[in-house]
Short mmCIF file of C-alpha atoms in Angstrom, two decimals:
data_model
loop_
_atom_site.label_atom_id
_atom_site.label_comp_id
_atom_site.label_asym_id
_atom_site.label_seq_id
_atom_site.Cartn_x
_atom_site.Cartn_y
_atom_site.Cartn_z
CA SER A 1 25.69 190.84 -25.80
CA GLN A 2 22.50 193.46 -23.64
CA GLU A 3 20.37 191.99 -21.36
CA LEU A 4 18.41 194.18 -21.63
CA GLU A 5 17.49 195.74 -24.99
CA GLN A 6 15.05 199.65 -24.95
CA SER A 7 13.58 200.12 -28.51
CA PRO A 8 13.32 202.10 -29.80
CA GLN A 9 16.64 203.78 -29.73
CA SER A 10 16.04 207.49 -29.93
CA LEU A 11 12.26 209.09 -30.61
CA ILE A 12 10.94 212.54 -31.87
CA VAL A 13 7.50 213.20 -30.89
CA GLN A 14 5.09 216.62 -31.22
CA GLU A 15 4.74 218.07 -28.06
CA GLY A 16 0.87 216.58 -26.95
CA LYS A 17 1.45 213.18 -28.49
CA ASN A 18 1.79 210.15 -26.99
CA LEU A 19 4.36 207.25 -26.79
CA THR A 20 4.98 204.15 -26.25
CA ILE A 21 9.24 202.58 -24.83
CA ASN A 22 9.58 199.22 -24.43
CA CYS A 23 11.77 197.17 -22.59
CA THR A 24 13.10 193.36 -23.37
CA SER A 25 14.90 191.26 -21.20
CA SER A 26 16.99 188.19 -21.82
CA LYS A 27 17.12 187.00 -18.56
CA THR A 28 14.58 186.32 -16.22
CA LEU A 29 13.51 189.66 -14.13
CA TYR A 30 12.59 190.24 -10.65
CA GLY A 31 11.66 193.80 -10.55
CA LEU A 32 12.15 196.10 -13.21
CA TYR A 33 12.52 199.93 -12.79
CA TRP A 34 12.10 203.29 -15.16
CA TYR A 35 14.42 205.82 -14.53
CA LYS A 36 15.02 208.95 -16.34
CA GLN A 37 18.04 210.64 -16.86
CA LYS A 38 18.36 214.11 -18.22
CA TYR A 39 22.30 214.15 -20.48
CA GLY A 40 25.13 214.45 -18.58
CA GLU A 41 23.30 214.14 -14.79
CA GLY A 42 22.44 211.38 -12.40
CA LEU A 43 19.20 209.12 -13.30
CA ILE A 44 15.60 209.98 -11.45
CA PHE A 45 13.88 207.06 -10.37
CA LEU A 46 10.33 207.05 -12.15
CA MET A 47 8.90 203.73 -10.59
CA MET A 48 9.01 200.05 -10.04
CA LEU A 49 7.39 196.88 -11.49
CA GLN A 50 7.25 193.88 -9.47
CA LYS A 51 4.55 190.96 -10.30
CA GLY A 52 3.35 189.93 -13.53
CA GLY A 53 0.53 192.04 -15.14
CA GLU A 54 1.56 195.35 -12.80
CA GLU A 55 0.80 198.45 -13.57
CA LYS A 56 2.03 201.98 -12.18
CA SER A 57 1.15 205.76 -12.74
CA HIS A 58 3.05 208.85 -12.18
CA GLU A 59 0.96 211.95 -14.09
CA LYS A 60 1.12 210.93 -17.11
CA ILE A 61 3.79 208.37 -17.53
CA THR A 62 2.39 204.75 -17.05
CA ALA A 63 4.43 201.75 -16.60
CA LYS A 64 3.18 198.41 -16.93
CA LEU A 65 5.15 194.75 -16.27
CA ASP A 66 4.69 191.32 -19.05
CA GLU A 67 6.25 189.12 -16.87
CA LYS A 68 5.58 185.93 -18.75
CA LYS A 69 6.77 188.14 -21.63
CA GLN A 70 10.14 189.60 -19.70
CA GLN A 71 8.92 192.84 -21.45
CA SER A 72 7.84 196.59 -19.74
CA SER A 73 6.84 199.49 -21.51
CA LEU A 74 6.66 203.37 -20.56
CA HIS A 75 3.86 204.79 -22.23
CA ILE A 76 3.60 208.85 -21.73
CA THR A 77 -0.17 210.63 -22.30
CA ALA A 78 0.00 214.43 -24.30
CA SER A 79 3.94 214.36 -23.92
CA GLN A 80 5.59 217.69 -22.46
CA PRO A 81 8.86 219.14 -23.26
CA SER A 82 9.42 218.41 -19.53
CA HIS A 83 9.39 214.85 -21.23
CA ALA A 84 12.32 214.65 -22.77
CA GLY A 85 15.36 213.31 -21.90
CA ILE A 86 16.76 209.93 -22.08
CA TYR A 87 14.84 207.18 -20.66
CA LEU A 88 16.14 203.70 -19.38
CA CYS A 89 15.33 200.67 -18.13
CA GLY A 90 16.75 198.38 -15.58
CA ALA A 91 16.47 194.91 -13.66
CA ASP A 92 17.86 192.78 -10.50
CA ILE A 93 19.09 190.12 -13.18
CA ARG A 94 21.25 186.57 -11.96
CA VAL A 95 24.49 186.29 -13.63
CA SER A 96 26.67 183.57 -12.07
CA GLY A 97 25.14 183.31 -9.20
CA ASN A 98 24.88 186.56 -8.15
CA GLU A 99 22.05 189.05 -8.56
CA LYS A 100 23.01 192.95 -9.78
CA LEU A 101 20.72 195.67 -11.53
CA THR A 102 21.22 196.17 -15.32
CA PHE A 103 20.38 198.98 -17.16
CA GLY A 104 19.08 198.69 -21.36
CA THR A 105 20.84 200.79 -23.56
CA GLY A 106 18.36 204.09 -23.21
CA THR A 107 15.77 205.66 -25.50
CA ARG A 108 16.58 209.22 -26.16
CA LEU A 109 13.17 211.42 -26.51
CA THR A 110 12.68 214.26 -27.75
CA ILE A 111 9.88 216.31 -27.83
CA ILE A 112 9.17 218.93 -30.74
CA PRO A 113 6.61 222.18 -30.53
CA LYS B 1 18.09 214.58 4.20
CA ALA B 2 21.18 215.81 1.09
CA GLY B 3 20.75 213.18 -2.06
CA VAL B 4 23.88 211.56 -3.48
CA THR B 5 26.94 213.37 -3.32
CA GLN B 6 30.10 213.09 -6.42
CA THR B 7 33.23 214.87 -6.67
CA PRO B 8 34.67 215.50 -8.32
CA ARG B 9 32.22 217.03 -11.18
CA TYR B 10 34.72 217.17 -13.78
CA LEU B 11 37.93 216.17 -14.73
CA ILE B 12 40.56 215.36 -17.11
CA LYS B 13 43.38 213.60 -17.28
CA THR B 14 46.02 212.19 -19.06
CA ARG B 15 46.53 208.21 -20.48
CA GLY B 16 48.80 206.55 -18.00
CA GLN B 17 47.78 208.83 -15.08
CA GLN B 18 45.33 206.94 -12.12
CA VAL B 19 42.52 209.08 -10.56
CA THR B 20 40.29 208.57 -7.72
CA LEU B 21 36.72 209.47 -7.72
CA SER B 22 34.72 210.06 -4.07
CA CYS B 23 30.48 209.54 -3.44
CA SER B 24 28.84 210.44 -0.12
CA PRO B 25 25.69 208.31 -0.13
CA ILE B 26 22.13 209.29 0.95
CA SER B 27 22.44 209.21 5.10
CA GLY B 28 21.69 205.40 6.87
CA HIS B 29 22.13 204.52 3.36
CA ARG B 30 24.89 201.31 3.17
CA SER B 31 24.95 200.29 -0.13
CA VAL B 32 27.02 202.15 -2.94
CA SER B 33 27.19 200.69 -6.62
CA TRP B 34 29.18 202.22 -9.58
CA TYR B 35 28.49 203.38 -13.24
CA GLN B 36 30.12 203.47 -16.22
CA GLN B 37 28.38 205.48 -18.66
CA THR B 38 29.22 205.96 -22.32
CA PRO B 39 27.55 206.62 -25.74
CA GLY B 40 28.10 202.52 -27.31
CA GLN B 41 28.11 200.87 -23.99
CA GLY B 42 25.48 202.23 -22.33
CA LEU B 43 25.16 202.05 -18.48
CA GLN B 44 27.90 199.39 -17.12
CA PHE B 45 28.12 197.88 -13.67
CA LEU B 46 31.29 198.25 -11.83
CA PHE B 47 31.24 197.15 -8.32
CA GLU B 48 28.77 197.24 -4.99
CA TYR B 49 29.67 197.85 -1.82
CA PHE B 50 27.65 196.78 1.62
CA SER B 51 29.13 197.71 5.24
CA GLU B 52 33.34 198.13 4.02
CA THR B 53 32.56 194.46 1.62
CA GLN B 54 32.84 194.56 -2.04
CA ARG B 55 29.21 192.59 -3.06
CA ASN B 56 29.28 192.07 -6.59
CA LYS B 57 31.43 192.97 -8.81
CA GLY B 58 30.97 193.88 -13.25
CA ASN B 59 33.75 192.59 -16.19
CA PHE B 60 35.51 195.62 -15.60
CA PRO B 61 39.79 195.15 -15.71
CA GLY B 62 41.34 194.93 -12.59
CA ARG B 63 42.43 198.45 -13.04
CA PHE B 64 39.11 199.68 -11.88
CA SER B 65 38.61 199.30 -7.92
CA GLY B 66 37.07 200.39 -4.93
CA ARG B 67 36.44 200.97 -1.53
CA GLN B 68 34.07 201.56 1.19
CA PHE B 69 34.54 203.15 4.79
CA SER B 70 32.68 202.81 7.65
CA ASN B 71 31.12 206.38 7.03
CA SER B 72 29.70 204.15 4.03
CA ARG B 73 31.68 207.05 1.87
CA SER B 74 33.29 205.13 -1.79
CA GLU B 75 35.99 205.73 -3.64
CA MET B 76 36.61 204.38 -6.84
CA ASN B 77 39.67 204.11 -8.18
CA VAL B 78 41.24 203.59 -11.83
CA SER B 79 44.95 203.11 -12.58
CA THR B 80 46.57 203.52 -15.76
CA LEU B 81 44.05 205.30 -17.86
CA GLU B 82 43.13 205.13 -21.16
CA LEU B 83 41.32 207.28 -23.56
CA GLY B 84 38.53 204.32 -23.41
CA ASP B 85 38.14 205.23 -19.92
CA SER B 86 36.20 208.21 -20.66
CA ALA B 87 33.22 208.37 -19.65
CA LEU B 88 30.27 209.06 -16.85
CA TYR B 89 30.72 207.63 -14.30
CA LEU B 90 27.45 207.83 -11.42
CA CYS B 91 27.53 206.27 -8.40
CA ALA B 92 23.99 205.57 -6.39
CA SER B 93 23.06 204.34 -2.88
CA ARG B 94 20.45 201.93 -2.17
CA GLY B 95 17.34 203.09 0.05
CA GLY B 96 15.26 199.79 0.21
CA VAL B 97 14.12 199.47 -3.58
CA LYS B 98 15.63 202.38 -4.75
CA LEU B 99 18.44 203.41 -6.35
CA PHE B 100 19.62 207.31 -5.85
CA PHE B 101 22.08 208.50 -8.59
CA GLY B 102 24.47 211.02 -7.82
CA SER B 103 25.00 213.37 -10.77
CA GLY B 104 28.44 211.77 -11.48
CA THR B 105 31.92 212.41 -12.64
CA GLN B 106 32.54 213.36 -16.21
CA LEU B 107 35.42 211.94 -16.46
CA SER B 108 37.85 212.97 -20.08
CA VAL B 109 41.31 211.36 -20.70
CA LEU B 110 43.63 213.28 -23.44
#
């Protein structure tokens, strides 16, 4: 089973609309990262959240961490074609005494005119 | 500052062959980790190297191995390739809390 679950798996949004992507962990979080990926390419770092209740913004993208629920959400305001891609959450999760950066299943975002 | 460089960008192999992928981290970064990405399984952690030592390992068979050199460059080797090894292989170097990813090597096993 996945240690990080993302929802929805895919999203088609009209340009200009707002959207939210969720990431839920089954284990204790020590740091939550959001990355964006263009198909077949590497991941681009968006932001990192470390404390419960923390919220960060970059341009029109805002991410929040709800540590108690072991959840994070990524919100895009007034979406643009440049926002299209795959969004992945990642977390430092402790497994068998070792911490490793684990990623969610990803959310594929399509922006339509 | 140059980013993380992975070579080759694309690779086609046949079953049973072996393959070596290369990753050059950002200058000054000593940690390199490798990931396999497939449509079905998503991004799966393979292993992490720090100062030439394997620090962490994911749940992959022994056919997958890696190493890191004194200049922090890393190689990943897959022996006896299987069709299911077809994937995008990504490496990342760590700078502080951030992971910086290369563009990946797209491996196709026929």
